Amino acid sequence: MGKTMSEKILAKAAGVPTATAGDILWVNVDKAMMDDILGPRVEIAEKMKEIKDEVWDRDKVVIISDHYTPPATIKQAEIVKFTRDWAKTHGVANYYEFIGPCHQVMVEYGHVLPGTVVLGTDSHTCMGGALGAFASGVGSTEMLGILLTGKTWLRVPETIKVEWTGRLPDGVMAKDMSLKTIGTIGHAGATYKAVEYVGDAITNLCLDERMAITNMAVEMGAKAGLMAPDTKVVEYLKARGITEGYTLFASDSDAVFCATYRFDASELEPVVACPHEVDNVTELSNVKGQVIHQAYIGSCTGGRYNDLAAAARVLKGRKVANGVRLLVSPASHEIWRQAAADGILSILAEAGAIILAPTCGVCVGLHSGLLADGEYCISSTNRNFIGRMGSKNAGIYLASPMAVAASAITGVITDPREFL
Ligand SMILES: CC(C)[C@H](C(=O)O)[C@@H](O)C(=O)O
Ligand code: SF4
């Protein structure tokens, strides 16, 4: 009987010849990531002092200060300082601060490799599945065990196959595919399962777009969101000087999937997730005309180069509506630099966008872009829970970067195809 990607990756990590969904395995972790919000400061440092105050392998730990950077309060600055100092005193050279949201940093700096196990103290760690890794979020207690031993137990998940075929229409993006999938499967429909995305509509996507999909696998409850690594992944890694140390696992043709969902990308139109649940998805046409006060393009979901370029295509030569805040936060310093060099940030700024630093801040309501009672934001991010961006009486519509850009121009939720 054939094996899925997850079964193959976890068998390799456990050092066993084969694994089957349902098996409980002790796996060796290839990279352990902590961010500033759930990292060392969350009892981990204290507990390690009680047990053994050193990490199992300094080269396999990555610590990223991203949620509280740039610090907006003294408390946030103290947390970032604590995180930085902890990394230094524990010899963790893989420390990054104010480079961008952790998941983008992990990929850009080569810490997510095909066929490896990457676990992080952030729920969107699953984004790494776009490069063919088994990447998943864990809690601080699990992370404590990993830091001390380099291992953790995992139950090999069953896999749901999500097949996207057909040609994506102009003006429709991977974010629309992601939201359509989540709206169909539901916010708990993939609990403790892996989701594997297949089909030519997936393989035709660039890596930026693929990551927008795997990033949100957790919004269905999934343990991991995977795509078989192909030449686009190999080229991406090669461009970063990485040509070995990974395995290109793909699911066997006779692998066992617990469910299969099929979608036709050629029939997909822009969709949005309406307040206050990520699976509250409807066609954008059903909420067209909804007033918005803020438009946000950013985060580990929708702040990559392709997102900014797509938004610039809509905004070029046009102006943000008076009274609408269009905030743009490139998902990393590298993206910020490249988008600036290529004139993309100038187009966005010319239209009236305010370009922010690479940060988690707006996405999770930690330091800027907060909403008042009765305000609405359309956002290229991944969560729209109550109070996510400030007031509990505000609302967030999740959409593609192109839909966000189009809505910023009109001041109401708008189909981006009107501007193409
Ligand atoms: C605050 C952090 C732990 C959280 C996560 O785990 O995803 C955040 O990044 C988010 O996007 O909600
Ligand atoms: S950008 Fe948003 S979704 Fe991504 S890690 Fe930061 S807070 Fe979480």
XYZ file of C-alpha atoms and ligand atoms in Angstrom:
440
model
C 0.000 0.000 0.000
C 1.352 3.415 -0.929
C 2.335 6.103 1.553
C 1.467 9.798 1.871
C 4.038 12.573 2.186
C 3.340 12.824 5.908
C 3.817 9.089 6.453
C 7.118 9.191 4.571
C 8.501 12.322 6.249
C 7.600 11.188 9.768
C 8.949 7.661 9.202
C 12.261 9.190 8.140
C 12.275 11.534 11.167
C 11.571 8.596 13.469
C 14.235 6.423 11.874
C 11.759 3.667 11.060
C 11.341 2.004 7.658
C 7.698 2.871 7.283
C 4.814 4.559 9.098
C 1.043 4.517 8.789
C -1.535 7.111 9.779
C -2.424 6.529 13.427
C 1.068 5.417 14.471
C 2.559 7.285 17.413
C 6.230 8.008 16.695
C 9.085 9.682 18.515
C 10.516 11.935 15.824
C 13.749 13.875 15.603
C 12.996 17.525 14.959
C 15.058 19.096 12.164
C 14.317 22.715 13.121
C 12.627 24.084 16.257
C 11.365 27.662 15.920
C 10.320 29.979 18.735
C 8.880 33.429 18.231
C 8.876 36.238 20.753
C 5.268 35.836 21.781
C 5.348 32.164 22.800
C 9.095 31.676 22.968
C 11.589 31.483 25.828
C 9.748 34.007 27.970
C 6.703 31.767 28.347
C 7.963 29.663 31.304
C 10.338 27.813 28.950
C 13.402 29.671 30.266
C 12.388 29.086 33.897
C 11.700 25.379 33.396
C 14.964 24.848 31.555
C 16.858 26.314 34.496
C 15.212 23.670 36.687
C 16.032 20.792 34.323
C 19.047 21.526 32.088
C 19.741 24.998 30.876
C 21.021 24.209 27.385
C 19.415 23.346 24.067
C 20.004 19.932 22.467
C 21.496 21.363 19.251
C 22.189 25.079 18.866
C 22.138 24.871 15.080
C 18.662 23.380 15.006
C 16.993 26.084 17.075
C 15.727 29.274 15.433
C 14.437 32.197 17.487
C 12.605 35.087 15.822
C 11.366 38.309 17.379
C 8.522 39.313 15.087
C 5.252 39.913 16.928
C 6.568 42.659 19.200
C 8.835 44.339 16.688
C 9.193 47.190 16.414
C 8.184 47.403 20.101
C 5.219 49.698 20.676
C 5.438 49.617 24.472
C 8.191 49.261 27.029
C 6.779 45.844 27.973
C 7.085 44.707 24.360
C 10.647 46.038 24.229
C 11.469 44.091 27.387
C 10.084 40.895 25.848
C 12.155 41.379 22.699
C 15.253 42.106 24.798
C 14.625 38.986 26.910
C 14.234 36.877 23.765
C 17.410 38.316 22.210
C 19.419 37.857 25.407
C 18.154 34.287 25.865
C 19.219 33.369 22.345
C 22.648 34.865 22.994
C 23.246 33.226 26.362
C 22.161 29.858 24.939
C 24.409 30.122 21.896
C 21.549 30.196 19.407
C 23.069 31.927 16.389
C 19.851 31.596 14.379
C 18.344 34.660 16.032
C 16.406 37.138 13.883
C 14.805 40.389 15.005
C 12.631 42.807 13.055
C 13.196 40.915 9.782
C 9.521 39.995 9.352
C 6.938 37.425 10.486
C 8.636 34.203 11.606
C 7.278 31.913 8.894
C 8.596 34.073 6.078
C 11.960 34.404 7.824
C 12.162 30.620 8.318
C 11.699 30.026 4.582
C 13.940 32.864 3.385
C 16.850 31.802 5.593
C 16.721 28.170 4.512
C 15.369 26.685 7.746
C 12.487 24.896 6.004
C 13.637 22.057 3.751
C 11.687 19.387 1.852
C 11.324 16.101 3.745
C 12.188 17.628 7.127
C 10.205 18.153 10.345
C 9.886 21.808 11.348
C 8.000 22.632 14.542
C 7.359 26.117 15.852
C 5.562 27.921 18.665
C 3.210 29.590 16.221
C 0.096 28.073 14.690
C 0.950 29.111 11.106
C 4.201 27.125 11.100
C 2.323 24.869 8.666
C 3.231 27.407 5.943
C 6.492 25.483 5.512
C 4.533 22.643 3.918
C 4.693 24.607 0.661
C 8.315 23.472 0.444
C 7.448 19.839 1.145
C 8.291 19.847 4.855
C 6.119 18.481 7.635
C 5.758 21.809 9.418
C 3.452 22.323 12.365
C 2.728 24.544 15.327
C 3.339 23.272 18.864
C 2.738 24.681 22.329
C 5.404 25.910 24.713
C 5.342 22.682 26.742
C 6.091 20.573 23.676
C 8.758 23.072 22.686
C 10.389 22.709 26.118
C 10.705 18.972 25.548
C 12.105 19.515 22.067
C 14.719 22.032 23.252
C 15.928 19.531 25.862
C 15.856 16.349 23.752
C 15.535 17.261 20.077
C 12.578 14.893 19.897
C 8.836 14.895 20.336
C 6.041 12.405 19.876
C 3.696 12.829 16.972
C 0.669 10.823 15.885
C 1.006 10.268 12.147
C -2.013 12.141 10.768
C -4.407 10.887 8.160
C -4.296 13.033 5.052
C -7.079 14.907 3.283
C -6.401 15.419 -0.426
C -7.433 18.829 -1.803
C -7.259 18.843 -5.587
C -7.313 22.133 -7.503
C -7.325 21.866 -11.285
C -7.892 24.307 -14.132
C -6.597 27.756 -14.937
C -7.018 30.500 -12.319
C -8.797 33.491 -13.919
C -7.052 36.876 -13.964
C -7.868 38.813 -10.787
C -8.316 35.649 -8.749
C -5.447 34.616 -6.475
C -4.212 31.740 -4.348
C -5.815 33.455 -1.346
C -9.184 32.926 -3.011
C -8.319 29.237 -3.435
C -7.285 29.069 0.211
C -10.464 30.702 1.503
C -12.689 28.618 -0.789
C -11.048 25.466 0.547
C -11.474 26.558 4.173
C -15.053 27.648 3.602
C -15.813 24.190 2.185
C -13.985 22.037 4.759
C -14.738 24.252 7.763
C -12.608 25.635 10.582
C -12.426 22.227 12.291
C -12.894 19.963 9.282
C -9.247 18.913 9.178
C -8.556 18.677 12.901
C -5.417 16.689 13.506
C -5.198 15.745 9.863
C -2.691 16.715 7.226
C -4.011 18.444 4.141
C -2.201 17.791 0.885
C -2.824 20.159 -1.986
C -2.478 18.675 -5.470
C -3.445 19.459 -9.065
C -2.208 21.647 -11.892
C -3.767 24.773 -10.390
C -1.430 24.253 -7.414
C 1.702 23.347 -9.364
C 1.119 26.358 -11.667
C 1.370 28.697 -8.664
C 4.623 30.445 -7.753
C 6.032 29.709 -4.324
C 4.704 32.979 -2.877
C 1.199 31.934 -3.830
C 1.632 28.356 -2.618
C 2.637 29.628 0.821
C -0.569 31.674 1.040
C -2.426 28.365 0.897
C -0.358 26.146 3.203
C -0.089 29.006 5.707
C -3.843 28.735 6.303
C -4.134 24.942 6.618
C -4.363 25.427 10.386
C -7.548 27.467 9.828
C -9.201 24.110 9.099
C -7.623 22.592 12.220
C -4.961 20.844 10.159
C -1.716 19.646 11.721
C 0.112 20.313 8.453
C -0.539 21.599 4.929
C 1.736 20.033 2.310
C 2.539 20.329 -1.357
C 4.872 17.960 -3.175
C 8.184 19.806 -3.694
C 8.977 20.301 -7.384
C 11.515 22.162 -9.518
C 10.140 25.512 -8.360
C 11.093 24.562 -4.788
C 14.488 23.219 -5.864
C 15.185 26.449 -7.817
C 14.069 28.603 -4.861
C 16.474 26.773 -2.542
C 19.275 26.792 -5.126
C 18.931 30.555 -5.451
C 19.637 30.666 -1.695
C 22.675 28.424 -2.009
C 20.911 25.290 -0.763
C 21.427 22.239 -2.976
C 21.442 19.384 -0.437
C 20.169 18.273 2.936
C 16.644 17.628 1.814
C 14.427 14.875 0.358
C 11.742 15.409 -2.260
C 8.988 13.169 -0.913
C 5.695 12.897 -2.800
C 2.662 10.786 -1.976
C 2.450 7.454 -3.805
C -0.264 7.098 -6.429
C -1.853 4.397 -4.258
C -1.437 6.287 -0.964
C -4.484 6.226 1.296
C -6.317 9.538 1.834
C -9.165 9.838 4.347
C -11.052 12.286 2.120
C -10.714 14.081 -1.195
C -12.087 17.490 -2.150
C -12.004 18.650 -5.770
C -12.188 22.249 -6.989
C -12.081 23.826 -10.445
C -9.925 26.966 -10.363
C -11.294 28.147 -13.710
C -14.721 28.622 -12.068
C -13.384 30.427 -8.987
C -14.298 34.060 -8.467
C -12.988 36.370 -5.738
C -14.193 35.343 -2.284
C -14.007 36.854 1.190
C -14.139 35.495 4.736
C -16.648 37.623 6.600
C -16.488 38.534 10.275
C -15.779 36.793 12.606
C -14.717 33.346 11.358
C -12.213 32.305 8.721
C -14.625 29.703 7.312
C -17.428 32.265 6.987
C -16.638 32.458 3.273
C -18.810 33.853 0.513
C -18.357 35.215 -2.998
C -17.152 38.793 -2.872
C -20.163 39.772 -4.987
C -22.402 38.995 -1.994
C -20.731 41.648 0.167
C -19.830 44.104 -2.590
C -20.411 47.657 -1.391
C -19.661 46.952 2.293
C -17.962 50.106 3.630
C -14.376 49.700 4.766
C -12.257 52.077 6.844
C -8.958 50.243 6.612
C -7.304 48.052 4.023
C -4.300 45.958 4.995
C -1.814 44.124 2.814
C 0.744 42.260 4.864
C 1.563 39.287 7.115
C 2.984 35.816 6.551
C -0.134 35.104 4.489
C -0.466 38.064 2.146
C 2.594 40.320 2.341
C 4.967 38.636 -0.061
C 6.504 40.136 -3.201
C 3.815 38.608 -5.432
C 1.112 40.093 -3.188
C 2.605 43.572 -3.301
C 3.089 43.375 -7.079
C -0.505 42.226 -7.561
C -1.781 45.099 -5.415
C 0.407 47.574 -7.325
C -1.113 46.342 -10.597
C -4.553 47.355 -9.293
C -3.449 50.608 -7.655
C -1.101 51.914 -10.374
C -2.250 55.383 -11.431
C -5.193 55.309 -9.021
C -5.798 56.777 -5.542
C -6.907 55.354 -2.232
C -10.360 56.684 -1.297
C -10.389 59.614 1.057
C -10.890 58.408 4.643
C -9.555 54.899 3.985
C -6.284 53.809 5.588
C -4.300 51.535 3.226
C -1.485 49.990 5.255
C 1.128 47.810 3.587
C 3.637 45.723 5.542
C 6.063 43.681 3.371
C 6.444 40.210 4.920
C 10.204 40.548 5.245
C 13.057 43.003 4.965
C 14.172 41.232 1.785
C 10.734 41.712 0.223
C 10.676 45.340 1.399
C 14.039 45.959 -0.270
C 13.165 44.181 -3.500
C 9.739 45.809 -3.803
C 11.339 49.197 -3.190
C 14.061 48.560 -5.768
C 11.479 47.485 -8.339
C 9.326 50.571 -7.819
C 6.420 48.619 -6.387
C 6.443 50.477 -3.065
C 6.484 53.800 -4.954
C 3.375 52.821 -6.912
C 1.627 51.852 -3.674
C 2.779 55.043 -1.920
C 1.799 57.184 -4.925
C -1.706 55.744 -4.633
C -1.835 56.712 -0.975
C -0.611 53.600 0.843
C 1.442 53.931 4.002
C 4.313 51.446 3.904
C 5.018 49.952 7.320
C 7.899 47.895 8.590
C 7.948 44.115 8.133
C 5.960 43.096 11.210
C 3.214 40.957 12.696
C 1.819 44.038 14.355
C -1.233 44.980 12.326
C -2.260 41.382 11.611
C -2.637 40.526 15.272
C -3.521 43.971 16.600
C -0.352 44.382 18.604
C 0.756 47.844 17.777
C -0.709 49.595 14.727
C -3.702 49.581 12.456
C -6.155 49.098 15.300
C -9.874 49.431 14.570
C -12.464 51.430 16.484
C -16.056 50.370 17.227
C -18.011 50.016 13.987
C -14.933 50.095 11.743
C -14.260 47.493 9.067
C -10.978 46.329 7.588
C -10.412 44.259 4.464
C -7.189 42.359 4.938
C -4.849 39.964 3.127
C -4.136 38.209 6.431
C -5.407 34.881 7.767
C -7.599 35.590 10.793
C -10.670 37.750 11.411
C -11.624 36.716 14.923
C -13.450 39.148 17.219
C -11.014 41.774 18.508
C -8.178 40.596 16.264
C -7.330 44.114 15.165
C -8.616 46.167 18.083
C -12.247 46.774 19.008
C -14.495 43.752 19.555
C -17.151 45.794 17.748
C -15.088 46.070 14.581
C -15.057 43.599 11.691
C -12.412 42.099 9.404
C -13.002 40.718 5.904
C -10.221 38.425 4.688
C -9.519 38.670 0.970
C -6.802 38.541 -1.673
C -4.305 41.407 -1.943
C -5.931 42.423 -5.229
C -9.375 42.629 -3.620
C -7.887 44.613 -0.737
C -6.298 47.058 -3.194
C -9.502 47.447 -5.214
C -11.539 48.066 -2.047
C -9.053 50.705 -0.873
C -9.696 52.644 -4.081
C -13.482 52.687 -3.766
C -13.825 52.638 0.012
C -16.140 49.637 -0.232
C -15.522 45.934 -0.827
C -14.855 45.732 -4.553
C -14.082 43.043 -7.135
C -10.503 43.634 -8.345
C -11.428 42.535 -11.863
C -13.168 45.928 -12.269
C -9.705 47.480 -12.352
C -7.890 45.022 -14.632
C 0.164 35.012 18.838
C 0.616 33.742 18.106
C 0.941 32.758 19.059
C -0.443 33.433 17.097
C -0.315 32.082 16.430
O 0.128 31.134 17.067
O -0.722 31.964 15.262
C -0.375 34.538 16.068
O 0.814 34.477 15.285
C -1.561 34.544 15.184
O -1.409 34.741 13.978
O -2.664 34.385 15.728
S 1.911 37.767 10.470
Fe 0.004 37.389 11.597
S -0.504 35.283 11.167
Fe 1.657 35.537 10.637
S 2.751 34.945 12.469
Fe 2.464 37.147 12.560
S 0.579 37.415 13.743
Fe 0.627 35.277 13.107
